[in-house]
Structures are given as structure tokens and as C-alpha cells.
């Protein structure tokens, strides 16, 4: 049995070396160059794969996403129905996301954009209101969202959270689809933090209809996936003042094209999908452990429910 690393365009030498240390005696192959006998490859570590992967590695039984998200797999119609999919759940990834979102919320809260603008003009100008009353709402209370919500509460914010099923998180008003609390969630907050997985249900969820359910002058922070946002709706909402500003880390096309309208909108802060990055060492340890379990026929960690899509 062999493991293939299918992460095109990235230097995977250190990941391969780490896996070889963790799994002595196992064959770790960089796809496609090292794969001479596809029949041996039953496990693959995948990120940004090309559509022909499944016909080129037809004996795959386990696919390990090299990130927390698995939309690159579940939206691939070619994904064989019999493969199992796992994803990365890692404390470093969680902490990284927590820091990014807290940074964004604190920037809004403390009016940093205003002061930065004044700085360009060498002006010392205090605002009448020293702080903006940010009421954050975390959309998606999974591994990342629950941690963000809790830590925003620790920072002193009145935090709301929303998920499909009811949740309990210390200090957080947890609302859910199950309890039909969508409207209540959106009307209670003025900064929406999207940390949802991309699924058929969440595709395009950040749209005009949703913005209109939030108070005027709200903010958006999107760290989920670009296809969750209808980009033209955001531009319109910013023009009308419905949305006052946005932090966007993910986009429907990445890298964001040079000619994209977002670049010229001062109310939008763009970061290049860096909110939190998979740590190759932690990922290697997790994947190696799952590989050994898979070989022994034991229960795997962080298995994706392909029915739900996350
Ligand atoms: P989880 O699978 O742990 O959590 C997903 C959460 O979303 C759950 O709380 C789930 O609800 C909720 N959810 C799913 N569908 C819906 C829906 N239709 N309506 C309301 N809530 C819904 O995922 P993670 O927290 O680990 O990661 C979330 C996403 O973050 C990833 O899929 C990825 O896209 C993105 N990400 C982005 C990164 C970046 O750098 N920008 C880095 C890492 C991840 P329930 O609990 O009820 O099932
Ligand atoms: C992930 C990401 O899903 O980096 O891990 O977006």
C-alpha cells in the first residue's frame, strides 16, 4: 500500500520527509512523478487536485484533505462514491483563525480605518464615539466558529452564534436553524463572521436578502469560502450603506483577479486566503495516525460526512 501526495504547485518535500519519519517502511509518493503503479495507491493527501485524479488513481479508498475545508472534494462530481474523506482539525489552525477574526473585529471596534485615513493626511482627529459597538455574529459554530465565538466573548463582546443544530458555548447566545432562529440571529448582530463550510446549502448564502435582515451599517467578515458570497450583492450593499465595511479572506476566484472591482473599494480589506494555514507538521502527524488506523481497519479521526458535505 502507498500514500500519494496530490498537492500540485506546492513544494511538498518537507511533508514527504515528515511522513517518511512518521511511517517508516511505508511508501510516500509525490503525485504524479513518483507514482509508477497506481494500483498500490489506496490513500491520497489532496489539495487543489485536477479533475482526472480519480481515473489516474482508481484504487483510492481514503482521501485526506490537506485543509479543514473539503469543498474541493465534495463539489467534484468525479469523487468516487466508495472513498472515505478526512480533513484537518488542528489546534494551530484554530488559534490562527481565532487571531485573524479577533484582529478584524478589534479593528472595526476601535475605528482603525478612520485613523489610518487621517494618518494619510497627517491629521490628529479623535472621534466623538471612541469605540464602535460591535455585536459579532458567528455563522458556523464548528471547530473554528465555536472557538472564535468564545474568544470574542472573552474579549468583552456580546456574541451571537448560529449553526444548524443547537449548541452551548460559554458566554455566547447560540441560535440555530433547528430552532428557526435565522432572522433573530441576523437582526441581533451588526458584524457577521462567516466561518461556514461550502456546501450546496451555503453556496451564495451571503447575499442581498441576508444583508437586508441585518441592521443598516453592518460589517461582514468572510473566512469561509468565496463562493458563499454573491460579490455583486456586497458591492451594492456597500454602495447603499447597508454594509459599512468588510474583511474578505476568501474569494470565488483565487488569486483575486487584477481587474476585480473589490480592489478599488476602500471599505473592503482584502487578505489572500491567509486567515489560518494548515501546519504541515501537524497535518502530517494527523494523517499518519489516520493511515495506521485505516491499515488496521480501526475507526478514523475527522471523517467527513459526505451526505452533509462537511
Ligand atoms: P466544521 O465542520 O467543524 O463546522 C461547520 C459549522 O458550520 C458547524 O457548526 C455546522 O453546523 C455549520 N453549518 C454547516 N452548514 C450550515 C448551514 N447551512 N447553516 C448554518 N450552519 C451550518 O468546520 P470548521 O469550523 O473546521 O471549518 C469551517 C470552514 O472554514 C471550512 O470548511 C473552510 O471552508 C473554512 N476555513 C477557512 C480558512 C481560511 O484560511 N480562510 C482556514 C480553515 C478553514 P452544525 O454544528 O449544526 O453541524
Ligand atoms: C482550509 C483552508 O480549509 O486553508 O484549511 O482554507
mmCIF file of C-alpha atoms and ligand atoms in Angstrom:
data_model
loop_
_atom_site.group_PDB
_atom_site.id
_atom_site.type_symbol
_atom_site.label_atom_id
_atom_site.label_comp_id
_atom_site.label_asym_id
_atom_site.label_seq_id
_atom_site.Cartn_x
_atom_site.Cartn_y
_atom_site.Cartn_z
ATOM 1 C CA UNK A 1 0.000 0.000 0.000
ATOM 2 C CA UNK A 2 1.257 3.544 -0.739
ATOM 3 C CA UNK A 3 0.261 7.128 0.060
ATOM 4 C CA UNK A 4 0.253 9.723 -2.711
ATOM 5 C CA UNK A 5 0.705 13.431 -2.014
ATOM 6 C CA UNK A 6 -1.519 15.250 -4.504
ATOM 7 C CA UNK A 7 -0.874 18.936 -3.841
ATOM 8 C CA UNK A 8 0.027 20.466 -7.219
ATOM 9 C CA UNK A 9 2.073 23.646 -7.328
ATOM 10 C CA UNK A 10 3.433 23.363 -3.783
ATOM 11 C CA UNK A 11 6.804 22.233 -2.535
ATOM 12 C CA UNK A 12 5.857 19.057 -0.653
ATOM 13 C CA UNK A 13 9.371 17.796 0.119
ATOM 14 C CA UNK A 14 9.162 18.550 3.844
ATOM 15 C CA UNK A 15 5.701 16.951 4.081
ATOM 16 C CA UNK A 16 7.025 13.813 2.349
ATOM 17 C CA UNK A 17 10.073 13.698 4.648
ATOM 18 C CA UNK A 18 7.919 14.110 7.757
ATOM 19 C CA UNK A 19 5.553 11.340 6.632
ATOM 20 C CA UNK A 20 8.518 9.057 5.950
ATOM 21 C CA UNK A 21 9.767 9.699 9.501
ATOM 22 C CA UNK A 22 6.330 9.037 10.962
ATOM 23 C CA UNK A 23 5.610 5.980 8.814
ATOM 24 C CA UNK A 24 8.921 4.150 8.403
ATOM 25 C CA UNK A 25 8.753 1.470 5.746
ATOM 26 C CA UNK A 26 5.676 2.949 4.038
ATOM 27 C CA UNK A 27 5.852 4.276 0.506
ATOM 28 C CA UNK A 28 5.187 8.039 0.291
ATOM 29 C CA UNK A 29 4.862 9.129 -3.337
ATOM 30 C CA UNK A 30 4.637 12.608 -4.784
ATOM 31 C CA UNK A 31 1.924 12.609 -7.445
ATOM 32 C CA UNK A 32 2.257 12.325 -10.367
ATOM 33 C CA UNK A 33 6.010 11.927 -10.778
ATOM 34 C CA UNK A 34 6.634 9.132 -8.232
ATOM 35 C CA UNK A 35 3.510 7.091 -8.987
ATOM 36 C CA UNK A 36 4.524 4.191 -11.221
ATOM 37 C CA UNK A 37 1.975 1.625 -10.016
ATOM 38 C CA UNK A 38 -1.402 3.315 -9.367
ATOM 39 C CA UNK A 39 -2.792 0.032 -8.070
ATOM 40 C CA UNK A 40 -0.683 0.403 -4.916
ATOM 41 C CA UNK A 41 -2.064 3.845 -4.069
ATOM 42 C CA UNK A 42 -5.031 3.480 -1.742
ATOM 43 C CA UNK A 43 -4.541 6.686 0.245
ATOM 44 C CA UNK A 44 -4.024 10.225 -1.047
ATOM 45 C CA UNK A 45 -3.431 13.605 0.591
ATOM 46 C CA UNK A 46 -5.254 16.053 -1.635
ATOM 47 C CA UNK A 47 -5.483 19.826 -2.146
ATOM 48 C CA UNK A 48 -6.211 21.570 -5.464
ATOM 49 C CA UNK A 49 -6.324 18.344 -7.445
ATOM 50 C CA UNK A 50 -7.121 18.160 -11.132
ATOM 51 C CA UNK A 51 -10.300 16.526 -12.442
ATOM 52 C CA UNK A 52 -8.527 13.463 -13.855
ATOM 53 C CA UNK A 53 -7.171 12.360 -10.465
ATOM 54 C CA UNK A 54 -9.810 9.693 -9.945
ATOM 55 C CA UNK A 55 -9.158 7.938 -13.240
ATOM 56 C CA UNK A 56 -5.398 8.167 -12.704
ATOM 57 C CA UNK A 57 -5.617 6.765 -9.150
ATOM 58 C CA UNK A 58 -8.615 4.449 -9.441
ATOM 59 C CA UNK A 59 -7.771 2.318 -6.385
ATOM 60 C CA UNK A 60 -8.113 5.104 -3.805
ATOM 61 C CA UNK A 61 -10.029 4.199 -0.661
ATOM 62 C CA UNK A 62 -9.110 7.091 1.614
ATOM 63 C CA UNK A 63 -8.691 10.753 0.646
ATOM 64 C CA UNK A 64 -7.246 13.097 3.271
ATOM 65 C CA UNK A 65 -7.983 16.768 2.613
ATOM 66 C CA UNK A 66 -4.878 18.832 3.338
ATOM 67 C CA UNK A 67 -7.017 21.503 4.972
ATOM 68 C CA UNK A 68 -10.055 21.962 7.164
ATOM 69 C CA UNK A 69 -12.313 22.518 4.156
ATOM 70 C CA UNK A 70 -13.407 19.697 1.872
ATOM 71 C CA UNK A 71 -15.410 21.630 -0.738
ATOM 72 C CA UNK A 72 -12.685 20.855 -3.312
ATOM 73 C CA UNK A 73 -13.722 17.219 -2.892
ATOM 74 C CA UNK A 74 -17.453 17.324 -2.313
ATOM 75 C CA UNK A 75 -18.083 19.609 -5.291
ATOM 76 C CA UNK A 76 -16.072 17.283 -7.512
ATOM 77 C CA UNK A 77 -18.641 15.130 -9.303
ATOM 78 C CA UNK A 78 -15.906 12.594 -10.086
ATOM 79 C CA UNK A 79 -15.220 11.781 -6.423
ATOM 80 C CA UNK A 80 -15.780 8.019 -6.282
ATOM 81 C CA UNK A 81 -18.732 7.173 -4.027
ATOM 82 C CA UNK A 82 -16.832 4.496 -2.128
ATOM 83 C CA UNK A 83 -13.895 6.638 -0.907
ATOM 84 C CA UNK A 84 -13.785 7.951 2.630
ATOM 85 C CA UNK A 85 -12.747 11.543 3.199
ATOM 86 C CA UNK A 86 -10.986 13.008 6.222
ATOM 87 C CA UNK A 87 -9.993 16.604 6.949
ATOM 88 C CA UNK A 88 -7.573 18.515 9.152
ATOM 89 C CA UNK A 89 -8.662 19.534 12.623
ATOM 90 C CA UNK A 90 -5.714 21.162 14.297
ATOM 91 C CA UNK A 91 -5.323 23.450 17.296
ATOM 92 C CA UNK A 92 -2.818 25.646 15.462
ATOM 93 C CA UNK A 93 -5.298 26.178 12.612
ATOM 94 C CA UNK A 94 -7.982 27.007 15.175
ATOM 95 C CA UNK A 95 -5.777 29.504 17.008
ATOM 96 C CA UNK A 96 -4.741 31.113 13.716
ATOM 97 C CA UNK A 97 -8.358 31.631 12.743
ATOM 98 C CA UNK A 98 -9.203 32.985 16.185
ATOM 99 C CA UNK A 99 -6.418 35.579 15.861
ATOM 100 C CA UNK A 100 -7.491 36.673 12.372
ATOM 101 C CA UNK A 101 -11.134 37.170 13.303
ATOM 102 C CA UNK A 102 -10.322 38.910 16.606
ATOM 103 C CA UNK A 103 -7.935 41.189 14.681
ATOM 104 C CA UNK A 104 -10.708 42.097 12.235
ATOM 105 C CA UNK A 105 -13.353 42.646 14.912
ATOM 106 C CA UNK A 106 -10.996 44.739 17.048
ATOM 107 C CA UNK A 107 -10.040 46.863 14.044
ATOM 108 C CA UNK A 108 -13.698 47.621 13.448
ATOM 109 C CA UNK A 109 -14.390 48.185 17.133
ATOM 110 C CA UNK A 110 -11.511 50.649 17.528
ATOM 111 C CA UNK A 111 -12.184 52.504 14.245
ATOM 112 C CA UNK A 112 -8.736 51.771 12.889
ATOM 113 C CA UNK A 113 -9.793 52.539 9.323
ATOM 114 C CA UNK A 114 -10.782 56.046 10.278
ATOM 115 C CA UNK A 115 -7.453 56.716 11.987
ATOM 116 C CA UNK A 116 -5.498 55.190 9.128
ATOM 117 C CA UNK A 117 -7.278 57.505 6.720
ATOM 118 C CA UNK A 118 -6.484 60.504 8.920
ATOM 119 C CA UNK A 119 -2.878 59.394 9.170
ATOM 120 C CA UNK A 120 -2.534 59.657 5.390
ATOM 121 C CA UNK A 121 -3.488 63.330 5.790
ATOM 122 C CA UNK A 122 -1.229 63.835 8.884
ATOM 123 C CA UNK A 123 -4.324 64.652 10.925
ATOM 124 C CA UNK A 124 -4.934 64.098 14.637
ATOM 125 C CA UNK A 125 -8.688 63.628 14.906
ATOM 126 C CA UNK A 126 -10.481 61.881 17.708
ATOM 127 C CA UNK A 127 -13.938 60.520 17.020
ATOM 128 C CA UNK A 128 -16.782 61.510 19.314
ATOM 129 C CA UNK A 129 -17.581 57.860 19.894
ATOM 130 C CA UNK A 130 -14.288 56.245 20.882
ATOM 131 C CA UNK A 131 -15.463 52.736 20.016
ATOM 132 C CA UNK A 132 -17.992 51.203 17.658
ATOM 133 C CA UNK A 133 -20.443 48.920 19.441
ATOM 134 C CA UNK A 134 -19.709 45.734 17.507
ATOM 135 C CA UNK A 135 -22.141 42.879 18.070
ATOM 136 C CA UNK A 136 -20.454 39.935 16.380
ATOM 137 C CA UNK A 137 -22.429 37.029 14.977
ATOM 138 C CA UNK A 138 -20.506 33.889 14.143
ATOM 139 C CA UNK A 139 -22.138 31.932 11.336
ATOM 140 C CA UNK A 140 -20.985 28.319 11.714
ATOM 141 C CA UNK A 141 -20.167 27.027 15.195
ATOM 142 C CA UNK A 142 -17.944 24.098 14.314
ATOM 143 C CA UNK A 143 -14.336 23.619 15.353
ATOM 144 C CA UNK A 144 -13.327 27.110 14.195
ATOM 145 C CA UNK A 145 -16.534 29.070 14.759
ATOM 146 C CA UNK A 146 -17.097 27.860 18.339
ATOM 147 C CA UNK A 147 -13.566 28.883 19.265
ATOM 148 C CA UNK A 148 -13.936 32.311 17.639
ATOM 149 C CA UNK A 149 -17.266 32.945 19.358
ATOM 150 C CA UNK A 150 -15.929 32.016 22.773
ATOM 151 C CA UNK A 151 -12.832 34.193 22.433
ATOM 152 C CA UNK A 152 -14.811 37.195 21.221
ATOM 153 C CA UNK A 153 -16.895 36.769 24.363
ATOM 154 C CA UNK A 154 -13.687 36.707 26.421
ATOM 155 C CA UNK A 155 -12.690 39.999 24.768
ATOM 156 C CA UNK A 156 -15.886 41.515 26.106
ATOM 157 C CA UNK A 157 -18.210 41.422 23.094
ATOM 158 C CA UNK A 158 -21.857 40.403 23.214
ATOM 159 C CA UNK A 159 -21.579 37.445 20.858
ATOM 160 C CA UNK A 160 -24.195 35.531 18.892
ATOM 161 C CA UNK A 161 -23.606 32.285 17.054
ATOM 162 C CA UNK A 162 -25.625 30.283 14.562
ATOM 163 C CA UNK A 163 -25.404 26.677 13.418
ATOM 164 C CA UNK A 164 -27.711 24.047 12.004
ATOM 165 C CA UNK A 165 -28.102 22.161 15.268
ATOM 166 C CA UNK A 166 -28.404 23.799 18.729
ATOM 167 C CA UNK A 167 -25.114 24.388 20.588
ATOM 168 C CA UNK A 168 -23.932 25.528 24.025
ATOM 169 C CA UNK A 169 -20.868 27.770 24.211
ATOM 170 C CA UNK A 170 -19.996 29.647 27.391
ATOM 171 C CA UNK A 171 -20.961 33.320 27.155
ATOM 172 C CA UNK A 172 -22.377 33.038 23.625
ATOM 173 C CA UNK A 173 -26.022 33.356 22.531
ATOM 174 C CA UNK A 174 -26.240 30.203 20.435
ATOM 175 C CA UNK A 175 -29.074 30.153 17.900
ATOM 176 C CA UNK A 176 -29.836 27.515 15.322
ATOM 177 C CA UNK A 177 -31.623 26.526 12.162
ATOM 178 C CA UNK A 178 -33.300 23.716 14.101
ATOM 179 C CA UNK A 179 -34.927 26.326 16.353
ATOM 180 C CA UNK A 180 -35.842 28.557 13.403
ATOM 181 C CA UNK A 181 -33.749 31.483 14.695
ATOM 182 C CA UNK A 182 -32.199 32.791 11.459
ATOM 183 C CA UNK A 183 -33.969 36.153 11.468
ATOM 184 C CA UNK A 184 -33.358 36.624 15.181
ATOM 185 C CA UNK A 185 -29.652 35.904 14.646
ATOM 186 C CA UNK A 186 -29.243 38.401 11.816
ATOM 187 C CA UNK A 187 -31.226 41.176 13.465
ATOM 188 C CA UNK A 188 -29.293 40.829 16.748
ATOM 189 C CA UNK A 189 -25.841 41.414 15.282
ATOM 190 C CA UNK A 190 -24.009 44.072 13.293
ATOM 191 C CA UNK A 191 -20.880 42.154 12.271
ATOM 192 C CA UNK A 192 -21.367 38.836 10.524
ATOM 193 C CA UNK A 193 -18.439 36.427 10.645
ATOM 194 C CA UNK A 194 -18.869 33.638 8.119
ATOM 195 C CA UNK A 195 -16.920 30.527 9.007
ATOM 196 C CA UNK A 196 -19.152 28.042 7.259
ATOM 197 C CA UNK A 197 -18.064 25.125 5.126
ATOM 198 C CA UNK A 198 -19.026 25.468 1.472
ATOM 199 C CA UNK A 199 -21.891 23.069 0.778
ATOM 200 C CA UNK A 200 -24.844 23.173 -1.616
ATOM 201 C CA UNK A 201 -26.786 24.832 1.264
ATOM 202 C CA UNK A 202 -24.225 27.552 1.957
ATOM 203 C CA UNK A 203 -23.360 28.369 -1.665
ATOM 204 C CA UNK A 204 -24.304 32.045 -2.170
ATOM 205 C CA UNK A 205 -25.676 32.379 1.361
ATOM 206 C CA UNK A 206 -24.076 35.840 1.818
ATOM 207 C CA UNK A 207 -26.441 37.721 -0.447
ATOM 208 C CA UNK A 208 -28.661 40.782 -0.604
ATOM 209 C CA UNK A 209 -31.523 39.039 1.187
ATOM 210 C CA UNK A 210 -29.279 38.198 4.108
ATOM 211 C CA UNK A 211 -27.732 41.686 4.251
ATOM 212 C CA UNK A 212 -31.217 43.195 4.370
ATOM 213 C CA UNK A 213 -32.007 41.210 7.514
ATOM 214 C CA UNK A 214 -29.075 42.873 9.314
ATOM 215 C CA UNK A 215 -29.154 46.438 10.705
ATOM 216 C CA UNK A 216 -28.014 49.248 8.371
ATOM 217 C CA UNK A 217 -24.285 49.899 8.519
ATOM 218 C CA UNK A 218 -23.327 46.319 9.431
ATOM 219 C CA UNK A 219 -19.992 44.641 8.704
ATOM 220 C CA UNK A 220 -19.032 41.362 7.050
ATOM 221 C CA UNK A 221 -16.015 39.171 7.741
ATOM 222 C CA UNK A 222 -15.772 36.192 5.402
ATOM 223 C CA UNK A 223 -13.229 33.498 6.192
ATOM 224 C CA UNK A 224 -15.367 30.565 4.992
ATOM 225 C CA UNK A 225 -15.251 30.264 1.223
ATOM 226 C CA UNK A 226 -15.539 32.770 -1.610
ATOM 227 C CA UNK A 227 -18.494 31.046 -3.257
ATOM 228 C CA UNK A 228 -20.588 31.738 -0.164
ATOM 229 C CA UNK A 229 -20.640 35.423 -1.131
ATOM 230 C CA UNK A 230 -22.564 36.941 -4.026
ATOM 231 C CA UNK A 231 -19.905 39.519 -4.791
ATOM 232 C CA UNK A 232 -22.158 41.897 -6.769
ATOM 233 C CA UNK A 233 -24.612 41.959 -3.835
ATOM 234 C CA UNK A 234 -21.849 43.028 -1.475
ATOM 235 C CA UNK A 235 -20.782 45.829 -3.781
ATOM 236 C CA UNK A 236 -24.379 47.056 -3.973
ATOM 237 C CA UNK A 237 -24.818 46.779 -0.203
ATOM 238 C CA UNK A 238 -21.673 48.827 0.394
ATOM 239 C CA UNK A 239 -22.816 51.495 -2.071
ATOM 240 C CA UNK A 240 -26.193 51.773 -0.325
ATOM 241 C CA UNK A 241 -24.628 51.875 3.158
ATOM 242 C CA UNK A 242 -26.339 48.649 4.203
ATOM 243 C CA UNK A 243 -22.878 47.183 4.693
ATOM 244 C CA UNK A 244 -20.300 49.611 6.037
ATOM 245 C CA UNK A 245 -17.214 47.509 5.569
ATOM 246 C CA UNK A 246 -15.851 44.025 5.011
ATOM 247 C CA UNK A 247 -12.837 41.881 5.696
ATOM 248 C CA UNK A 248 -12.591 39.246 2.983
ATOM 249 C CA UNK A 249 -10.046 36.437 3.075
ATOM 250 C CA UNK A 250 -11.654 34.111 0.531
ATOM 251 C CA UNK A 251 -12.933 34.752 -2.991
ATOM 252 C CA UNK A 252 -14.817 32.923 -5.704
ATOM 253 C CA UNK A 253 -11.691 33.193 -7.866
ATOM 254 C CA UNK A 254 -8.332 32.923 -6.148
ATOM 255 C CA UNK A 255 -5.990 34.652 -6.642
ATOM 256 C CA UNK A 256 -8.410 37.575 -6.868
ATOM 257 C CA UNK A 257 -8.073 38.789 -10.485
ATOM 258 C CA UNK A 258 -6.191 42.053 -11.043
ATOM 259 C CA UNK A 259 -9.239 43.683 -12.636
ATOM 260 C CA UNK A 260 -11.681 42.688 -9.851
ATOM 261 C CA UNK A 261 -13.867 45.525 -8.545
ATOM 262 C CA UNK A 262 -13.088 44.685 -4.895
ATOM 263 C CA UNK A 263 -9.552 46.067 -5.189
ATOM 264 C CA UNK A 264 -10.890 49.603 -5.641
ATOM 265 C CA UNK A 265 -13.401 49.621 -2.794
ATOM 266 C CA UNK A 266 -11.835 51.227 0.284
ATOM 267 C CA UNK A 267 -14.463 49.703 2.581
ATOM 268 C CA UNK A 268 -13.161 46.212 1.726
ATOM 269 C CA UNK A 269 -9.995 44.843 3.274
ATOM 270 C CA UNK A 270 -8.594 42.004 1.190
ATOM 271 C CA UNK A 271 -6.306 39.289 2.507
ATOM 272 C CA UNK A 272 -5.105 36.468 0.237
ATOM 273 C CA UNK A 273 -6.641 33.405 1.947
ATOM 274 C CA UNK A 274 -4.253 33.551 4.884
ATOM 275 C CA UNK A 275 -6.703 33.723 7.779
ATOM 276 C CA UNK A 276 -5.286 30.430 9.004
ATOM 277 C CA UNK A 277 -2.961 27.997 7.320
ATOM 278 C CA UNK A 278 -2.536 24.257 7.716
ATOM 279 C CA UNK A 279 0.661 23.470 9.588
ATOM 280 C CA UNK A 280 2.370 20.728 7.515
ATOM 281 C CA UNK A 281 3.940 19.099 10.561
ATOM 282 C CA UNK A 282 0.684 18.820 12.497
ATOM 283 C CA UNK A 283 -1.140 17.708 9.358
ATOM 284 C CA UNK A 284 1.468 15.011 8.724
ATOM 285 C CA UNK A 285 1.081 13.644 12.260
ATOM 286 C CA UNK A 286 -2.689 13.561 11.929
ATOM 287 C CA UNK A 287 -2.633 11.922 8.521
ATOM 288 C CA UNK A 288 -0.028 9.356 9.593
ATOM 289 C CA UNK A 289 -2.126 8.390 12.612
ATOM 290 C CA UNK A 290 -5.218 8.001 10.441
ATOM 291 C CA UNK A 291 -3.257 5.978 7.874
ATOM 292 C CA UNK A 292 -2.224 3.477 10.550
ATOM 293 C CA UNK A 293 -5.831 3.242 11.766
ATOM 294 C CA UNK A 294 -7.004 2.751 8.212
ATOM 295 C CA UNK A 295 -4.482 -0.079 7.729
ATOM 296 C CA UNK A 296 -5.674 -1.765 10.907
ATOM 297 C CA UNK A 297 -9.331 -1.280 9.997
ATOM 298 C CA UNK A 298 -9.874 0.986 13.021
ATOM 299 C CA UNK A 299 -12.189 3.981 13.269
ATOM 300 C CA UNK A 300 -10.693 7.111 11.638
ATOM 301 C CA UNK A 301 -10.468 10.626 13.090
ATOM 302 C CA UNK A 302 -12.066 13.696 11.478
ATOM 303 C CA UNK A 303 -14.113 11.808 8.940
ATOM 304 C CA UNK A 304 -16.274 13.988 6.697
ATOM 305 C CA UNK A 305 -19.980 13.253 6.454
ATOM 306 C CA UNK A 306 -20.320 13.242 2.670
ATOM 307 C CA UNK A 307 -24.096 13.470 2.987
ATOM 308 C CA UNK A 308 -23.854 16.765 4.884
ATOM 309 C CA UNK A 309 -20.830 17.921 2.873
ATOM 310 C CA UNK A 310 -18.667 18.821 5.894
HETATM 311 P P1 LIG B 1 -16.873 22.354 10.976
HETATM 312 O O1 LIG B 1 -17.305 21.284 10.050
HETATM 313 O O2 LIG B 1 -16.230 21.976 12.261
HETATM 314 O O3 LIG B 1 -18.100 23.312 11.324
HETATM 315 C C1 LIG B 1 -19.041 23.705 10.403
HETATM 316 C C2 LIG B 1 -20.129 24.508 11.118
HETATM 317 O O4 LIG B 1 -20.968 25.096 10.132
HETATM 318 C C3 LIG B 1 -20.993 23.665 12.021
HETATM 319 O O5 LIG B 1 -21.290 24.363 13.215
HETATM 320 C C4 LIG B 1 -22.269 23.485 11.197
HETATM 321 O O6 LIG B 1 -23.454 23.330 11.955
HETATM 322 C C5 LIG B 1 -22.326 24.799 10.476
HETATM 323 N N1 LIG B 1 -23.139 24.728 9.272
HETATM 324 C C6 LIG B 1 -22.974 23.946 8.178
HETATM 325 N N2 LIG B 1 -23.924 24.186 7.271
HETATM 326 C C7 LIG B 1 -24.702 25.144 7.795
HETATM 327 C C8 LIG B 1 -25.861 25.814 7.342
HETATM 328 N N3 LIG B 1 -26.417 25.539 6.163
HETATM 329 N N4 LIG B 1 -26.428 26.742 8.159
HETATM 330 C C9 LIG B 1 -25.886 27.025 9.368
HETATM 331 N N5 LIG B 1 -24.787 26.427 9.852
HETATM 332 C C10 LIG B 1 -24.213 25.495 9.081
HETATM 333 O O7 LIG B 1 -15.890 23.295 10.124
HETATM 334 P P2 LIG B 1 -14.642 24.163 10.636
HETATM 335 O O8 LIG B 1 -15.101 25.057 11.706
HETATM 336 O O9 LIG B 1 -13.474 23.290 10.897
HETATM 337 O O10 LIG B 1 -14.301 24.980 9.287
HETATM 338 C C11 LIG B 1 -15.264 25.789 8.653
HETATM 339 C C12 LIG B 1 -14.755 26.279 7.313
HETATM 340 O O11 LIG B 1 -13.759 27.286 7.475
HETATM 341 C C13 LIG B 1 -14.038 25.255 6.427
HETATM 342 O O12 LIG B 1 -14.954 24.396 5.792
HETATM 343 C C14 LIG B 1 -13.308 26.144 5.440
HETATM 344 O O13 LIG B 1 -14.157 26.438 4.359
HETATM 345 C C15 LIG B 1 -13.057 27.421 6.245
HETATM 346 N N6 LIG B 1 -11.625 27.618 6.516
HETATM 347 C C16 LIG B 1 -11.036 28.758 6.035
HETATM 348 C C17 LIG B 1 -9.714 29.007 6.284
HETATM 349 C C18 LIG B 1 -9.084 30.279 5.832
HETATM 350 O O14 LIG B 1 -7.862 30.440 5.955
HETATM 351 N N7 LIG B 1 -9.829 31.226 5.308
HETATM 352 C C19 LIG B 1 -8.871 28.065 7.056
HETATM 353 C C20 LIG B 1 -9.601 26.916 7.514
HETATM 354 C C21 LIG B 1 -10.929 26.712 7.243
HETATM 355 P P3 LIG B 1 -23.688 22.059 12.906
HETATM 356 O O15 LIG B 1 -22.680 22.236 14.039
HETATM 357 O O16 LIG B 1 -25.067 22.219 13.371
HETATM 358 O O17 LIG B 1 -23.404 20.843 12.078
HETATM 359 C C1 LIG B 2 -8.636 25.227 4.833
HETATM 360 C C2 LIG B 2 -8.160 26.478 4.234
HETATM 361 O O1 LIG B 2 -9.768 24.815 4.541
HETATM 362 O O2 LIG B 2 -6.949 26.766 4.343
HETATM 363 O O3 LIG B 2 -7.888 24.622 5.617
HETATM 364 O O4 LIG B 2 -8.953 27.225 3.661
#
